[in-house]
Coordinates of N, CA and C in Angstrom, one line a residue:
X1 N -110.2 91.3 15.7 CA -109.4 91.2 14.5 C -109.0 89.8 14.2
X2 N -108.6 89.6 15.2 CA -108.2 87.5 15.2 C -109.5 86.8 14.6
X3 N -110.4 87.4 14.9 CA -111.8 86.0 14.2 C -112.6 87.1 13.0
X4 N -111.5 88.3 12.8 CA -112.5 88.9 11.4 C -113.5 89.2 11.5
X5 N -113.5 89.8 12.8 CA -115.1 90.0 12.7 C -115.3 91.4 12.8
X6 N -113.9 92.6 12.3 CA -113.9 93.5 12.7 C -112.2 94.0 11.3
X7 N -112.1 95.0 10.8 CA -111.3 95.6 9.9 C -109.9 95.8 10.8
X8 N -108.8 95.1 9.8 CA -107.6 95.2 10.1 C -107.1 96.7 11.4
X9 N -107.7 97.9 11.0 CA -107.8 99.0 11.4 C -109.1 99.8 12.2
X10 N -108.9 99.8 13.4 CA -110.1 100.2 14.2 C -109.8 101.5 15.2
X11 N -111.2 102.5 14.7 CA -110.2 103.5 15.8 C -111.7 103.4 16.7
X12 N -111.2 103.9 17.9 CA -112.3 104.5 18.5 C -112.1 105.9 19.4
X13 N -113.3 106.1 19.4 CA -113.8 107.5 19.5 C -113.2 107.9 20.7
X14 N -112.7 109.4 21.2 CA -112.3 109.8 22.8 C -113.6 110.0 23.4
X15 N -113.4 109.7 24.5 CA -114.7 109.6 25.5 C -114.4 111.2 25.7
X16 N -116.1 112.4 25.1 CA -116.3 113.0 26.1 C -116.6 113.8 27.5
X17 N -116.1 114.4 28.0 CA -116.4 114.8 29.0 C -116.6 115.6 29.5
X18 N -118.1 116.5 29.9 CA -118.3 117.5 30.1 C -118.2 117.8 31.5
X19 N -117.9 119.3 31.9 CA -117.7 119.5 33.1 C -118.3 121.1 33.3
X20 N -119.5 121.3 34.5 CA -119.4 122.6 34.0 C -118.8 123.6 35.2
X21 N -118.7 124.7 34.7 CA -117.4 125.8 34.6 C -117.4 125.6 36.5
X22 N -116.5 126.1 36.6 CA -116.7 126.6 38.3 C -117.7 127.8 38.7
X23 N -118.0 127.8 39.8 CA -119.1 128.7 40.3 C -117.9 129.9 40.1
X24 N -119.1 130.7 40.4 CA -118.2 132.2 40.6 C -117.8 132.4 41.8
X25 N -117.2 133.7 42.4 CA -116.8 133.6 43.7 C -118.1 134.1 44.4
X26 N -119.2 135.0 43.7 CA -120.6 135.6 44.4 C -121.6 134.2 44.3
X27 N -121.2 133.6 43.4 CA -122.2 132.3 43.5 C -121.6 131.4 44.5
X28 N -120.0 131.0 45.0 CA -119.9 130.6 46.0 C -120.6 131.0 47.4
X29 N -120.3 132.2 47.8 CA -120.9 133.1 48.8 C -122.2 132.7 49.6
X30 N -123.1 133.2 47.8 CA -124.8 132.9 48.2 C -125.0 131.3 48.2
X31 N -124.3 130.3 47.8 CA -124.6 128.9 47.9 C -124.4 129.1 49.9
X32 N -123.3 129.1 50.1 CA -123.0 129.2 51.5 C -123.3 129.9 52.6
X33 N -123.8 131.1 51.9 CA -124.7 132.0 53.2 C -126.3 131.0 53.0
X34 N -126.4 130.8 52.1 CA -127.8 129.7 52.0 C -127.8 128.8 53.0
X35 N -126.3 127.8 53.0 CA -126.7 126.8 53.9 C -126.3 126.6 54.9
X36 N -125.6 127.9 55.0 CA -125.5 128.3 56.7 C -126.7 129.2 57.5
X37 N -128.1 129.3 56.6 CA -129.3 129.8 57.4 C -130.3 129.3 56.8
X38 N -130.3 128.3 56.1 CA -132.0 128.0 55.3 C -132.0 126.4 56.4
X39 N -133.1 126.3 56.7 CA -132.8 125.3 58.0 C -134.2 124.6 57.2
X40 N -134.3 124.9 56.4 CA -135.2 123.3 55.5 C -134.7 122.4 54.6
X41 N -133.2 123.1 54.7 CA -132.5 121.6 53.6 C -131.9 120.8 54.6
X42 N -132.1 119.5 54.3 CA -131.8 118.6 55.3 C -129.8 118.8 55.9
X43 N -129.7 119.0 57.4 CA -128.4 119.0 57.9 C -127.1 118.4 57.5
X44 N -127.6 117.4 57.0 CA -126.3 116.6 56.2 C -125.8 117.3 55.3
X45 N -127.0 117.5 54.3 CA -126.7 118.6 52.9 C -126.0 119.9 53.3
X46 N -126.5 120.4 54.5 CA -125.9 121.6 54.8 C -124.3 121.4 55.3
X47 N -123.9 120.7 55.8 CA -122.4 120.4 56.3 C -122.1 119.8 55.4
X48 N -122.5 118.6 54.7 CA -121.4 118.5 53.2 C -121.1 119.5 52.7
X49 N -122.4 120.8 51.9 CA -122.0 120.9 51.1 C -121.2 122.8 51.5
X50 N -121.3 122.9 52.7 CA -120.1 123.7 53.3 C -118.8 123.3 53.4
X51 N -118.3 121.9 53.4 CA -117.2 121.3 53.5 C -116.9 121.6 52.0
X52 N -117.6 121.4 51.1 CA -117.3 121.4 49.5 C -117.0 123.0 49.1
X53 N -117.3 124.3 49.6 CA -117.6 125.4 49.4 C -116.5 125.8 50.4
X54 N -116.2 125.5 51.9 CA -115.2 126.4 52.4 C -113.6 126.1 51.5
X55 N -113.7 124.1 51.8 CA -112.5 123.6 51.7 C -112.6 122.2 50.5
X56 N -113.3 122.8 49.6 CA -112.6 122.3 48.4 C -112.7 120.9 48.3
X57 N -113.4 120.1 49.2 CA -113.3 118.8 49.2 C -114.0 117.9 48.3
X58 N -113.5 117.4 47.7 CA -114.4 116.2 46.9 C -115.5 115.6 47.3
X59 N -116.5 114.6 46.7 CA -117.7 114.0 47.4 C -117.3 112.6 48.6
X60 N -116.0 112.2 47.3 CA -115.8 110.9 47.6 C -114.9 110.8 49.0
X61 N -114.0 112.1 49.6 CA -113.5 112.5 50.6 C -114.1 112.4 51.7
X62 N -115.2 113.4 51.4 CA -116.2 114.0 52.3 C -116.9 113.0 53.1
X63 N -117.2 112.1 52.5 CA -118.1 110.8 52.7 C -117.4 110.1 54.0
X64 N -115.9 109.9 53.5 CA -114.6 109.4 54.4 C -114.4 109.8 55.4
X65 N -115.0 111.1 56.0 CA -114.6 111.9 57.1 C -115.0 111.1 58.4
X66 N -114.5 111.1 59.2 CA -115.1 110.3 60.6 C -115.2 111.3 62.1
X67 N -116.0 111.0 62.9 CA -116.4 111.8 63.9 C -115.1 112.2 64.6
X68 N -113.5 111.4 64.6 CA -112.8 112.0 65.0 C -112.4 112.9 64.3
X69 N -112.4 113.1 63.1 CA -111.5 114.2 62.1 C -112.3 115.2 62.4
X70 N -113.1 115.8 63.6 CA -113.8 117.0 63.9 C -112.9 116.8 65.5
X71 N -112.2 118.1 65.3 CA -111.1 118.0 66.9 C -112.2 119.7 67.4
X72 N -112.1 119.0 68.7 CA -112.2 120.1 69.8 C -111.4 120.9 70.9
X73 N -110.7 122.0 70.5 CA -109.7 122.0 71.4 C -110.0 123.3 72.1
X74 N -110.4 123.4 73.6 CA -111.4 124.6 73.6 C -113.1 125.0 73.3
X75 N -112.7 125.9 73.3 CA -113.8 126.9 72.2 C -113.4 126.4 70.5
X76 N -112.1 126.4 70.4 CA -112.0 125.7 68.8 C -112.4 124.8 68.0
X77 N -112.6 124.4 67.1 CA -113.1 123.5 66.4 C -112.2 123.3 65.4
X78 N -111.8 122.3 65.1 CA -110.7 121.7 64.2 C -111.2 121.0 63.1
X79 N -111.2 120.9 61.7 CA -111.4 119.9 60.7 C -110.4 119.1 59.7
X80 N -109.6 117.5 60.3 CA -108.9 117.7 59.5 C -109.1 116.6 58.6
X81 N -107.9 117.7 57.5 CA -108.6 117.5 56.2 C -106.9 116.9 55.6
X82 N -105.9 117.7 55.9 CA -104.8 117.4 56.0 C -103.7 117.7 57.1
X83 N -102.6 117.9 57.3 CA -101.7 118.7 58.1 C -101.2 120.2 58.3
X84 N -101.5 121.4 58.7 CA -102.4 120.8 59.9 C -103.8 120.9 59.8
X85 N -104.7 120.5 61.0 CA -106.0 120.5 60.9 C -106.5 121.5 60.8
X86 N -107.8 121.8 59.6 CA -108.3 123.4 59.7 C -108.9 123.8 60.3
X87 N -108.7 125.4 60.7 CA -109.7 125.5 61.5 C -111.3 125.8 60.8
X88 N -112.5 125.8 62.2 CA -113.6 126.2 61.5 C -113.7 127.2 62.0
X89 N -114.7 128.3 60.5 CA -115.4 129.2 61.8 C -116.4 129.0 62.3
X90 N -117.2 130.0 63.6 CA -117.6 129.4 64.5 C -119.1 129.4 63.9
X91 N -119.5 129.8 63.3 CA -121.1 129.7 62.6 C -121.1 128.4 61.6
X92 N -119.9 128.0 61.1 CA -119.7 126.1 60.5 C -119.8 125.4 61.7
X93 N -118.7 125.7 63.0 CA -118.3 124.8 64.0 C -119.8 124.5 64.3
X94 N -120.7 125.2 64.6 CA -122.2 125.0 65.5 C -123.1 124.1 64.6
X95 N -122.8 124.3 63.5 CA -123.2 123.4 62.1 C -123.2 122.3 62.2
X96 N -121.3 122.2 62.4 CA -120.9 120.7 62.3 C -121.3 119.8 63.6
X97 N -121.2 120.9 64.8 CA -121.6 120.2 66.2 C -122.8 119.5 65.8
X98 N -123.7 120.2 65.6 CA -125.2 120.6 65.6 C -125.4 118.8 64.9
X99 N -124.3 118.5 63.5 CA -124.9 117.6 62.7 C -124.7 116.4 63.3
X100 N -123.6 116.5 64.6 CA -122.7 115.2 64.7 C -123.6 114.4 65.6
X101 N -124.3 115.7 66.8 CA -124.8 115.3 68.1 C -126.8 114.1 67.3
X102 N -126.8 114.9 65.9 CA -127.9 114.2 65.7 C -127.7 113.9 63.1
X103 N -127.1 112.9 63.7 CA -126.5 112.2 62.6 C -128.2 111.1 62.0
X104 N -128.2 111.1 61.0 CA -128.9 110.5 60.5 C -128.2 109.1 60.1
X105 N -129.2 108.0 60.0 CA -129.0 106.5 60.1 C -128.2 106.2 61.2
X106 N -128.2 106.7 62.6 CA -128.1 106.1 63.6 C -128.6 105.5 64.4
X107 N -130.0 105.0 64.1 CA -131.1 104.4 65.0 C -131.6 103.1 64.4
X108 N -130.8 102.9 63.4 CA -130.9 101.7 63.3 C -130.3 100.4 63.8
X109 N -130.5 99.3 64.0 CA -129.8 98.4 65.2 C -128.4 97.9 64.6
X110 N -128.1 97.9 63.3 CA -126.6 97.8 62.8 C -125.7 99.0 62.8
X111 N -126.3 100.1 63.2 CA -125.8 101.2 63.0 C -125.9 102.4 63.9
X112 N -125.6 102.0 65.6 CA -125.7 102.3 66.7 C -124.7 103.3 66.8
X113 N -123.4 102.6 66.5 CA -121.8 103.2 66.4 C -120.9 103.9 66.1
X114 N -121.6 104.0 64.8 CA -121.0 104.4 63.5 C -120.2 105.6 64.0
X115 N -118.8 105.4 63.5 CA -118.0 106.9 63.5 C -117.8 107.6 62.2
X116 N -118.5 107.4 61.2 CA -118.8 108.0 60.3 C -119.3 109.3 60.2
X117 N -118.9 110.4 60.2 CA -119.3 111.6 60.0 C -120.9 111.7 59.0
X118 N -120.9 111.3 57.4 CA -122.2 110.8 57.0 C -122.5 109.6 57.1
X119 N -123.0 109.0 58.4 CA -123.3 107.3 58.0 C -124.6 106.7 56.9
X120 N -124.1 105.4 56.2 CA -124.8 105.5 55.1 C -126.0 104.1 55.9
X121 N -126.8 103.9 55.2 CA -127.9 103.1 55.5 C -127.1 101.9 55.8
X122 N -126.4 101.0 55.3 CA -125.6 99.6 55.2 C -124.4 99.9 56.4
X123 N -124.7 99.3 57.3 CA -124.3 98.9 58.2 C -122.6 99.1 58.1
X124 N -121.9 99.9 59.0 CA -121.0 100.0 58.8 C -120.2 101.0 57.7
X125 N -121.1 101.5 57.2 CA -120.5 101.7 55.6 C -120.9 103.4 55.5
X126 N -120.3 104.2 55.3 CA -120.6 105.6 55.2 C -121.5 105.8 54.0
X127 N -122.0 107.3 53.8 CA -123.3 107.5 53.0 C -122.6 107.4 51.5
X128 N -123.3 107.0 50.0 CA -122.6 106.6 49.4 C -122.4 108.1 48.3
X129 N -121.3 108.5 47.8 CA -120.6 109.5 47.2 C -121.8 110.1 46.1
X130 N -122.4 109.3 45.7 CA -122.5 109.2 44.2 C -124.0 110.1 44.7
X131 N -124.8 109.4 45.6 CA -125.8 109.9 46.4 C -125.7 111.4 46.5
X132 N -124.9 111.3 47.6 CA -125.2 112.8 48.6 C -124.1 113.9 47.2
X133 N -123.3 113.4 46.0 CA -123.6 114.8 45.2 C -124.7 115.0 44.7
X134 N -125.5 113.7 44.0 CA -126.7 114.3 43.3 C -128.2 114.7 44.7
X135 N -128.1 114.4 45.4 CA -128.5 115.6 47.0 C -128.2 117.0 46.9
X136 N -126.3 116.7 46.6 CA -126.3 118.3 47.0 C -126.4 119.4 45.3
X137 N -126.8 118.5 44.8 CA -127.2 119.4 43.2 C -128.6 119.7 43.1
X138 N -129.4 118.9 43.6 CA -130.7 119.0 44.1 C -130.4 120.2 44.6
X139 N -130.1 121.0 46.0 CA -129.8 121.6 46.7 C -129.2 123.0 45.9
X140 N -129.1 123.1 44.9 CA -128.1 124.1 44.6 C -126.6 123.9 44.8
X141 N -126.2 122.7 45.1 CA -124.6 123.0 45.5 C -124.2 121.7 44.5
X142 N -123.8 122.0 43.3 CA -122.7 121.6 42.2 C -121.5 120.8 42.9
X143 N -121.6 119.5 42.9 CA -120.0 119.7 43.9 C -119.0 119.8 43.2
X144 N -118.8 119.1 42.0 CA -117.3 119.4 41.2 C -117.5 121.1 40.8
X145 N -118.2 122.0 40.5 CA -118.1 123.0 40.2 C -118.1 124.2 41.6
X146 N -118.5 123.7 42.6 CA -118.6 124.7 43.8 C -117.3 124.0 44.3
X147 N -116.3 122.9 44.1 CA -114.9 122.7 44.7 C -114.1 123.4 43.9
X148 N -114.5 123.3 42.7 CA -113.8 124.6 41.9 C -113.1 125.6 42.1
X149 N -114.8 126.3 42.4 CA -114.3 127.7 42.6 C -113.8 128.0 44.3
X150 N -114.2 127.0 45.3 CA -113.4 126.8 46.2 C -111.8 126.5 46.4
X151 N -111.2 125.8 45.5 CA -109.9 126.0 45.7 C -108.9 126.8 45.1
X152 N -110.1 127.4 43.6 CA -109.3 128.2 43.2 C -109.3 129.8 44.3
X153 N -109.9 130.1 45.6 CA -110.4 131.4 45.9 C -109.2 131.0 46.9
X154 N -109.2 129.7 47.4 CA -107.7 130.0 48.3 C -107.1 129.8 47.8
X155 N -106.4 129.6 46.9 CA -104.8 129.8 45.8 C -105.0 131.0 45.5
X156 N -105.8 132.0 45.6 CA -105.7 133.4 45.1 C -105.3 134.0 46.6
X157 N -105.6 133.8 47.7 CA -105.5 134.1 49.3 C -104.2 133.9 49.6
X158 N -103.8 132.5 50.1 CA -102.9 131.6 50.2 C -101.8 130.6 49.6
X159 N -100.5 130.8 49.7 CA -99.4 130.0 48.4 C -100.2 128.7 48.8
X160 N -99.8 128.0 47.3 CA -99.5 126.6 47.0 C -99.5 125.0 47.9
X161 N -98.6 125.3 48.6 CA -98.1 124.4 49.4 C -98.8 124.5 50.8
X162 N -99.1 126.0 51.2 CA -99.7 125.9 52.3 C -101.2 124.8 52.2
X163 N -102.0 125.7 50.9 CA -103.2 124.9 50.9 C -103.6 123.5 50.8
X164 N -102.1 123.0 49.8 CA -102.2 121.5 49.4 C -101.7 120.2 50.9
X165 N -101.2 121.4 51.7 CA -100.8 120.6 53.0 C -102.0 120.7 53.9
X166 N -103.3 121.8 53.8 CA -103.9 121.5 54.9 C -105.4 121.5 54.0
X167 N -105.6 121.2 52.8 CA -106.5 120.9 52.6 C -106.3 119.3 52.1
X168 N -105.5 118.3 51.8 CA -105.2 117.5 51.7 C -105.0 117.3 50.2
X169 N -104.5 118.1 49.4 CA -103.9 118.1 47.6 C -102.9 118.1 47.5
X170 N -102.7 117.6 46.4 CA -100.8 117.1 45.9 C -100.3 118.8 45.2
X171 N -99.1 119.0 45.3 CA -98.4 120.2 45.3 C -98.9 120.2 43.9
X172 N -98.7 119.0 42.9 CA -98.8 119.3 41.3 C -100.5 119.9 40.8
X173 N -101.5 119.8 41.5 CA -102.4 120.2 41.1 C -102.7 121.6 41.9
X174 N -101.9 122.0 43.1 CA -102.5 123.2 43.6 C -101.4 124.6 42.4
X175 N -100.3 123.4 42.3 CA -99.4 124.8 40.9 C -100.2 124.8 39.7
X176 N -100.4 123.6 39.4 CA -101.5 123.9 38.5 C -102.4 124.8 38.1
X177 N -103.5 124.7 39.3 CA -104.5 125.7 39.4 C -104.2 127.1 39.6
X178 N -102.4 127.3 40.2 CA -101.9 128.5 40.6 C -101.6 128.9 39.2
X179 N -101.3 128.3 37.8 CA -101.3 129.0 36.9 C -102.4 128.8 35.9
X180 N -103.6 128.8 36.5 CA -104.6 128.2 35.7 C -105.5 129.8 36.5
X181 N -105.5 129.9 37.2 CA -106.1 131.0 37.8 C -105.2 132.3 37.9
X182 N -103.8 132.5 37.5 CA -103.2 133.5 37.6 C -102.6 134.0 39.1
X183 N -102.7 133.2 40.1 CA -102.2 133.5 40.9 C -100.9 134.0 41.5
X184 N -100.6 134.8 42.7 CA -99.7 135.7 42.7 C -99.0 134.7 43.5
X185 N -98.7 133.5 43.8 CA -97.9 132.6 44.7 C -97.2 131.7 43.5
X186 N -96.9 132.0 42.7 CA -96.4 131.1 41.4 C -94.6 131.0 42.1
X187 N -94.1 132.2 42.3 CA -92.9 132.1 43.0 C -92.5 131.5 44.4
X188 N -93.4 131.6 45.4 CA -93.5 131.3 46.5 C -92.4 130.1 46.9
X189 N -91.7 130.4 47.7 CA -90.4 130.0 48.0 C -90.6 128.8 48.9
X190 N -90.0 128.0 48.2 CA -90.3 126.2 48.7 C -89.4 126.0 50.0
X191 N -90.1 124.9 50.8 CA -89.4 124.1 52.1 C -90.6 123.8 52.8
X192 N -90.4 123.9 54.4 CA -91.2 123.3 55.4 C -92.3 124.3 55.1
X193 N -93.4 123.6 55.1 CA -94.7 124.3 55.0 C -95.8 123.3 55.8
X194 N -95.7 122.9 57.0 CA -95.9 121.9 57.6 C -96.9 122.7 58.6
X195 N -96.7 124.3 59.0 CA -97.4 125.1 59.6 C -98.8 126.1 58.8
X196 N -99.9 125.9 58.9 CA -100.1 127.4 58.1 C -100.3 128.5 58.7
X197 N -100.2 129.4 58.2 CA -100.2 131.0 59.0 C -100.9 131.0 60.1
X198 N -100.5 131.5 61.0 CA -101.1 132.2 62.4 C -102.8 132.6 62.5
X199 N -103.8 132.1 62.9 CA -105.2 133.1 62.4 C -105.7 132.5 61.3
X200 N -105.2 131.9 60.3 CA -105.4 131.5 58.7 C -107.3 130.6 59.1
X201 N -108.1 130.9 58.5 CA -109.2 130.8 58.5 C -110.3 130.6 57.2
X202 N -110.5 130.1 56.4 CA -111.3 129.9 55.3 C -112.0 131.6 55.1
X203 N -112.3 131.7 54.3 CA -113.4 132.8 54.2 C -114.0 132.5 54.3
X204 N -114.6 133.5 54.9 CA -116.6 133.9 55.4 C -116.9 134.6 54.9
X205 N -118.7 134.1 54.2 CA -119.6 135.0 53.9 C -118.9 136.7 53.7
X206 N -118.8 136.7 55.1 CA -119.2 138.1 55.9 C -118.2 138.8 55.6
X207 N -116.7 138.2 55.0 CA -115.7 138.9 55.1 C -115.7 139.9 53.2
X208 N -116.9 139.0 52.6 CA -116.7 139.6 51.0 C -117.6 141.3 51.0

């Protein structure tokens, strides 16, 4: 406007943004019974994009995960994601074992070490976000649409606070989605939620 090279009055346009819908909950299911038994899509793709389908995780999260945020205590298998740590079930846990004992870009000589859960090619540096979603779309697995319908399926299960504490979400987006999806935890009586239920377990496949 200062050098005229443009009308006293300028608007511009709102950036659109398309997003598509969330999976269903039968298209969640068969994405996950897929890559908990199709053993031709590469192991990485199969544990990310379980992590995106049980627990709702983003790409750019997922990526961040490190070999200690997989606890073993026992027979159990721990994943944390927030407080407290989730559990897995035991047909993920063998998954997640399975991916850690043979991790891809470890044999390279900058990248011996790596506690990276997905290590990326560059030395030090986990696999990069932007990658391993368009991987797991290739693959059938949507990530912003398969986290979807993943967090909306435990806010229909489980109140608010519980999930936003152990899947790692802010209170204001799990109420959100609790009135965005109709959920029966809209009332659910606030305080220490620092525990989640006894048993509390992601759904499986097997349980629909």
């Amino acid at each position: 406007m200062q050098s005229r090279r443009c009308r006293r009055t300028l608007s511009i346009p709102a950036m659109k943004v398309s997003r598509r819908a969330a999976l269903s909950e039968d298209e969640r299911l068969d994405a996950l019974g897929r890559l908990l038994t199709d053993a031709e899509i590469p192991m990485r793709l199969r544990v990310a994009g379980v992590i995106v389908l049980l627990y709702a995780q983003p790409v750019s999260r997922i990526v961040r995960l490190s070999v200690n945020d997989v606890i073993r205590d026992g027979d159990t298998v721990l994943l944390r994601l927030g407080e407290p740590a989730s559990p897995v079930p035991a047909p993920v846990a063998a998954l997640l074992l399975e991916h850690i004992a043979n991790r891809d870009n470890m044999n390279t000589a900058t990248n011996p070490a790596s506690c990276w859960l997905f290590p990326g090619r560059r030395a030090g540096q986990p696999f990069r976000p932007d990658h391993l979603s368009a991987l797991l779309n290739e693959v059938g697995v949507p990530a912003a649409a398969a986290r979807g319908a993943a967090i909306r399926q435990q806010l229909l299960e489980l109140p608010g606070p519980v999930v936003a504490d152990a899947l790692g979400y802010h209170d204001k987006t799990t109420s959100r989605l609790i009135r965005e999806t109709g959920g029966t935890w809209s009332r659910y009586a606030p305080g220490d939620h620092a525990r989640s239920p006894t048993g509390w377990l992601p759904r499986e496949s097997s349980d629909s």
